[in-house]
XYZ file of C-alpha atoms in Angstrom:
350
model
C -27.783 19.518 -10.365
C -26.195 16.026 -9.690
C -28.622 13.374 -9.384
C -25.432 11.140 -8.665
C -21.845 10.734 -8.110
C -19.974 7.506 -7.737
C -16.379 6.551 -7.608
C -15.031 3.582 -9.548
C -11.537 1.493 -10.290
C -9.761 2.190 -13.580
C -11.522 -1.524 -13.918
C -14.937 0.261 -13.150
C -15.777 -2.064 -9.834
C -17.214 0.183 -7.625
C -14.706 1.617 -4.857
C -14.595 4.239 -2.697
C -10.935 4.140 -1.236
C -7.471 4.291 -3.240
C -4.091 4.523 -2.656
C -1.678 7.417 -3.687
C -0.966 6.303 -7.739
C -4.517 4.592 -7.862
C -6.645 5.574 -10.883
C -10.017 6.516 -9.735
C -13.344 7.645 -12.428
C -15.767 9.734 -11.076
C -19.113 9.259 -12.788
C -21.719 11.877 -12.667
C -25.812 12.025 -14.046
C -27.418 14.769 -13.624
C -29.757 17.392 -16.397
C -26.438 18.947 -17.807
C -26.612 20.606 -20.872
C -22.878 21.420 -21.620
C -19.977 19.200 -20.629
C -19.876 20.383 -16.262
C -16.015 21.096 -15.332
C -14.519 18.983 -11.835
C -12.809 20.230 -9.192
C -10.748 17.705 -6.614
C -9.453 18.953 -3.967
C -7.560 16.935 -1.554
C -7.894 16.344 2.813
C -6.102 19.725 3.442
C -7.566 21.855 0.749
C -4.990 21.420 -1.878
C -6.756 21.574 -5.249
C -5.739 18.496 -7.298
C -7.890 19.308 -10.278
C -9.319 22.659 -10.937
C -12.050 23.033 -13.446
C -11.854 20.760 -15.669
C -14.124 19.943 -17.945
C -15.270 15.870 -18.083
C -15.799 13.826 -20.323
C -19.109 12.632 -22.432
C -20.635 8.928 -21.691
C -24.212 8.489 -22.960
C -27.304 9.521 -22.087
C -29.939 7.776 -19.536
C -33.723 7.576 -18.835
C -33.221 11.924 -20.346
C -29.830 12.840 -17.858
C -26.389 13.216 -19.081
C -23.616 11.029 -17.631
C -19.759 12.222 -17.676
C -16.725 11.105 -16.615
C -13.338 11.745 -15.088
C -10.271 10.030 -14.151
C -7.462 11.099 -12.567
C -4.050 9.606 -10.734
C -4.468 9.813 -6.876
C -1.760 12.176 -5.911
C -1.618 14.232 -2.705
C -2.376 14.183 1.147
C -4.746 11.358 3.041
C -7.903 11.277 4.225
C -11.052 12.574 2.680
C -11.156 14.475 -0.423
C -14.161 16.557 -1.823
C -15.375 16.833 -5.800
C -17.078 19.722 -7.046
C -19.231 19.409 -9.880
C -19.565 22.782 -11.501
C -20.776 24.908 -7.727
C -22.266 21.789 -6.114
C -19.849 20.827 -3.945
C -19.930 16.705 -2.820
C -17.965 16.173 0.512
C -16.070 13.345 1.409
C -16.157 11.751 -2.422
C -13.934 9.644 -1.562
C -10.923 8.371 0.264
C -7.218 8.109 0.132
C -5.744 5.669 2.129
C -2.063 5.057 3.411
C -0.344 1.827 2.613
C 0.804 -0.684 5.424
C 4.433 -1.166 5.290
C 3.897 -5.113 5.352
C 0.897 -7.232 6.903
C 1.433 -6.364 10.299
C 2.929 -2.721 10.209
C 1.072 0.464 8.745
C 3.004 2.997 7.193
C 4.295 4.988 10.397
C 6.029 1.512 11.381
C 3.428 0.873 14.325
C 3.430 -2.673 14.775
C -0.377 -4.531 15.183
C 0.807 -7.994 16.053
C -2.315 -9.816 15.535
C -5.340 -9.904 13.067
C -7.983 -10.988 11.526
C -9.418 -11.746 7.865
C -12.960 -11.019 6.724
C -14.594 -11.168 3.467
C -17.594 -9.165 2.516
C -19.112 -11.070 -0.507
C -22.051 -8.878 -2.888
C -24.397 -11.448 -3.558
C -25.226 -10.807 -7.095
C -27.692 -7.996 -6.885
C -26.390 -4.446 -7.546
C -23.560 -2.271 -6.853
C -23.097 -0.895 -3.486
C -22.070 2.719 -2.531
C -21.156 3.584 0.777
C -22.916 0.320 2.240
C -22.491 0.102 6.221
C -21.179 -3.306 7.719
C -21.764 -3.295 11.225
C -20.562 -7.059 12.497
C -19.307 -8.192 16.024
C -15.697 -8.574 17.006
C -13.815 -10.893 18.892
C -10.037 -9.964 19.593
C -9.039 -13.650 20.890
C -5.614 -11.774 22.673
C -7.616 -8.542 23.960
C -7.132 -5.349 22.197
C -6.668 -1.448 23.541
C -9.732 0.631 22.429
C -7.494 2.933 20.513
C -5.166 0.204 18.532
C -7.958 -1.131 16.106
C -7.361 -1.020 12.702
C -8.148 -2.154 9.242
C -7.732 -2.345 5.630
C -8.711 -3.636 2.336
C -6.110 -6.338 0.742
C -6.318 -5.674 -2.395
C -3.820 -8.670 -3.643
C -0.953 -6.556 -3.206
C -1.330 -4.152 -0.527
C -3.100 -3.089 2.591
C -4.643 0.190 2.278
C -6.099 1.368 5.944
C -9.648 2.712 5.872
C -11.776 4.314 8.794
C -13.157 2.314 11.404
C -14.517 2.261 14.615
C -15.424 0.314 17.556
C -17.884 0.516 20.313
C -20.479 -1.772 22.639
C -17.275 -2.679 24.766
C -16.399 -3.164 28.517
C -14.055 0.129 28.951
C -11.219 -1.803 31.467
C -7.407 -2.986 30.242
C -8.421 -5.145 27.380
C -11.433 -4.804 25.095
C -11.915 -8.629 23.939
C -15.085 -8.552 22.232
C -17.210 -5.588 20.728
C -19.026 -3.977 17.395
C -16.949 -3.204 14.633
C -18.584 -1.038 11.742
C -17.176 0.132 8.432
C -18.272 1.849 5.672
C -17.392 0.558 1.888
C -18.612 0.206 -1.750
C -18.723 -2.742 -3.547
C -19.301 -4.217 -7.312
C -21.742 -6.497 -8.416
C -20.902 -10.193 -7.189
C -17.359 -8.847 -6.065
C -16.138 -10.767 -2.603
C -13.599 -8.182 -0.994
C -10.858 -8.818 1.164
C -10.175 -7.198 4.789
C -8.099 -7.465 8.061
C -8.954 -6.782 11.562
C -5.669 -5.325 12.939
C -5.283 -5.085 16.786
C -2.628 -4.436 19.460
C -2.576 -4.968 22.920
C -0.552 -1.809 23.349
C -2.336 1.878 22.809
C -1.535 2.975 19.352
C -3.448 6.429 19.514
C -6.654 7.681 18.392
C -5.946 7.955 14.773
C -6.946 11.614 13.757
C -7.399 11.011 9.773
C -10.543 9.206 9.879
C -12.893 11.721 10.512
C -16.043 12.040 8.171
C -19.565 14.054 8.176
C -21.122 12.647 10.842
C -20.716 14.847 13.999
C -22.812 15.810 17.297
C -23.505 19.306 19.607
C -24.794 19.475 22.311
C -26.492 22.649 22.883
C -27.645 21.872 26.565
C -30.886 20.408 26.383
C -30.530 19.348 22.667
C -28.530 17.219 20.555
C -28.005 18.483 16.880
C -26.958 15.176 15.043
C -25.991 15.431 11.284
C -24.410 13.072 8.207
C -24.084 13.964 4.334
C -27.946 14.617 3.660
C -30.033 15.184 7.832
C -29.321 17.574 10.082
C -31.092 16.729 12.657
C -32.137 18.413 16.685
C -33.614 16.124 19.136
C -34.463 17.873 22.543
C -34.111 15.648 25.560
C -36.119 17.545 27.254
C -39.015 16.668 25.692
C -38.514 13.400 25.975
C -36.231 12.621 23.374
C -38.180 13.604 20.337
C -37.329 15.420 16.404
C -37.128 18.665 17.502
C -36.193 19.740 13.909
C -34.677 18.210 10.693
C -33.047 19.906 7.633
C -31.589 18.311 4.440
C -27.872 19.187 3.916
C -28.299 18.464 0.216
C -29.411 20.119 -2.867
C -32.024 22.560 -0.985
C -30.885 22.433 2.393
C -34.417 22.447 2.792
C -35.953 23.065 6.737
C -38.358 19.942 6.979
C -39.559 20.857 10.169
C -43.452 20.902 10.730
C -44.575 20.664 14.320
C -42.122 21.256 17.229
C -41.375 18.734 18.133
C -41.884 16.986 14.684
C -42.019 14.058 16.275
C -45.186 13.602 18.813
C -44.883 9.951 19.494
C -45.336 7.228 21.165
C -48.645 8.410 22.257
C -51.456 6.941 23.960
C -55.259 7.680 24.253
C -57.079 6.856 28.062
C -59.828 7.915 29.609
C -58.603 9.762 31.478
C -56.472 12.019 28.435
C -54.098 11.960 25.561
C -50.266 12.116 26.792
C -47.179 10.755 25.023
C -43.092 10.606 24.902
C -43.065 14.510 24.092
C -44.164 15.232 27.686
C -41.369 13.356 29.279
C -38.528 16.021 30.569
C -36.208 13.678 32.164
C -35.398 11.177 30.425
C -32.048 8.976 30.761
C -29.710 9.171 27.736
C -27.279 7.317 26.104
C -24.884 8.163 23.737
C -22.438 6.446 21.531
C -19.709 8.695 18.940
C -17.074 8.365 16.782
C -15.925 8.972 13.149
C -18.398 6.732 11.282
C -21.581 6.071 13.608
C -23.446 8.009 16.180
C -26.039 6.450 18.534
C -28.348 8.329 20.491
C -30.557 6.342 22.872
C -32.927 7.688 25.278
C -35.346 6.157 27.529
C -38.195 7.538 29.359
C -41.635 6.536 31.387
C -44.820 8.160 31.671
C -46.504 7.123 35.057
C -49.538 8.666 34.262
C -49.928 7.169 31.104
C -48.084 3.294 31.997
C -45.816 4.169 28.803
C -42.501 2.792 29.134
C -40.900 3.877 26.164
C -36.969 3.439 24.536
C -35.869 5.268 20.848
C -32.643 4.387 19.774
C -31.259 6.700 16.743
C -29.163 5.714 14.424
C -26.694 8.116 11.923
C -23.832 6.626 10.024
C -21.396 8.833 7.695
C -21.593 8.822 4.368
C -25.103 7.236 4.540
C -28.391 9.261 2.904
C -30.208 8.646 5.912
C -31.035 7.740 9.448
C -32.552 4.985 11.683
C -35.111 5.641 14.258
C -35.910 2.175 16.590
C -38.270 2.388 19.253
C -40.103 -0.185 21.552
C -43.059 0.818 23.798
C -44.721 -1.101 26.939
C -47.099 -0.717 29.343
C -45.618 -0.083 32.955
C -48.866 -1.760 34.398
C -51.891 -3.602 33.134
C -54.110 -0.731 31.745
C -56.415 -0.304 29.154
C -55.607 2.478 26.162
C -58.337 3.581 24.349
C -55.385 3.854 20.901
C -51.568 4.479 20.369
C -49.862 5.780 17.874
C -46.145 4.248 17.086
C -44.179 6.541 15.460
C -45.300 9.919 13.237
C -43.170 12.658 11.957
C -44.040 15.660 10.394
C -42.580 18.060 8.021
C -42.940 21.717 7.046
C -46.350 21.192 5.459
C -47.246 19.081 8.481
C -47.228 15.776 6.030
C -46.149 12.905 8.125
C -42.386 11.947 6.798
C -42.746 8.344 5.191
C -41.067 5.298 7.050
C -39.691 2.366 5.613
């Protein structure tokens, strides 16, 4: 079993994209009892490393750590690691290098940009941390010409992004921008913003594990560890959630799982699962997925919005909801927001 798996520099700062030549160490914990072997294989299947056995660090808190390193060397995009059978998608990334600061490496030229820092302020080391900032392109961008990278002193290495919460028309000047990236203790990393006015193309490398289908009435939703099936028409709700990991465990108790908002009148109970038409919203692309649906309950005066929230790479997922009263009425209780598994156990929040 692997209890973890992170990707570091040859300087061990924690990192979860290289370029082609890059040393990367893979460290993994978990109850081994022998020495597990590693397999790498690259964003088009090409095994890299096959089998081989890592490398003994120390023993922690009763679990085993070893380690690997190896010279980036093959195609770009997202490679897996398999740790003995337990295979670990999207480990980590291999980006291309930028020809110079304004030109990546197919010679498309992104006349303008920006700088950003991300600064870890002395706490831990992240893994796969999501920065999700706003975005001003001064000059107007095209949707489909936004890119960055990570300056790394030397080069610019491109990494997946995406865009969205934009005016669709001939120039997007202002927006959300989120990335996904790892970070060491106290490190303050380097990036740049590059736009075009120009289309550049939908760039067809970036994407990762988060994905939606629509099956009609339902939306399946799923990132590395949830699977996850809300039905619209019942008004939005957890229709059924799995883990992806270890198990692949079915969590799902009631269906829906999810039975709230709810309110208690006089007159009855009645909540958000009774709602069959309500409006939805939804937001895609290669790192984040938004679903958003709103609904209203007449009978009950529940206005009601949940906003989901799945990013790739992350271990889970963000449920946001706001409820109201569509008139001055008097509820005898309410109940926010309960989820329950297989052994009907509501799922913890945080």
């Amino acid at each position: 079993v692997i209890y973890t798996l992170k990707t570091y520099t040859n300087n061990n700062v924690s990192n979860s994209y290289f370029a082609n030549n890059s040393i990367i160490r893979i460290i993994v914990t978990g109850d081994y009892i022998a020495a597990p072997p590693i397999t790498i294989t690259d964003s088009t299947g090409n095994k890299k490393v096959s089998s081989q056995l890592m490398i003994n660090e120390t023993i922690l808190g009763g679990l085993q750590t070893y380690s690997y390193s190896y010279a980036i060397n093959g195609d770009y995009g997202w490679w897996n690691i398999t740790i003995n059978e337990n295979v670990r998608e999207n480990a980590f990334y291999a980006g291309r290098l930028w020809q110079n600061n304004y030109t990546d490496d197919n010679g498309n030229v992104f006349p303008f940009r920006i700088q950003i820092n991300v600064v870890e302020p002395n706490v831990t080391e992240r893994y796969w941390e999501v920065i999700d900032m706003p975005a001003n392109f001064s000059f107007g961008t095209h949707n489909n010409s936004v890119r960055l990278t990570i300056f790394n002193n030397t080069d610019n290495i491109e990494i997946p992004v995406q865009i969205y919460d934009f005016l669709t028309g001939n120039r997007v000047n202002s927006s959300r921008l989120i990335f996904i990236d790892s970070l060491g203790k106290t490190e303050n990393r380097t990036y740049f913003i590059h736009y075009a006015r120009s289309n550049k193309g939908t760039p067809n490398y970036y994407t990762t594990n988060v994905s939606v289908t629509n099956t009609g009435s339902s939306y399946t939703i799923q990132n590395i560890a949830y699977s996850v099936t809300i039905n619209n028409s019942q008004g939005g709700m957890v229709q059924n959630l799995s883990d992806r990991l270890g198990s692949k465990t079915d969590l799902k108790g009631n269906n829906p799982m999810q039975i709230t908002p709810q309110v208690e009148k006089a007159a009855g109970t009645c909540g958000a699962a009774q709602e069959s038409n309500a409006a939805l919203n939804l937001t895609q692309g290669p790192l984040f997925v938004r679903y958003r649906v709103t609904g209203s309950l007449g009978t009950c005066s529940i206005n009601y919005n949940l906003t989901y929230k799945f990013y790739a790479q992350a271990p889970y997922f963000i449920l946001e909801q706001n409820t109201s009263s569509a008139e001055s009425s008097s509820w005898t209780s309410y109940f926010d927001t309960k989820i329950f598994d297989e052994e009907r156990r509501e799922v913890p929040k945080v």
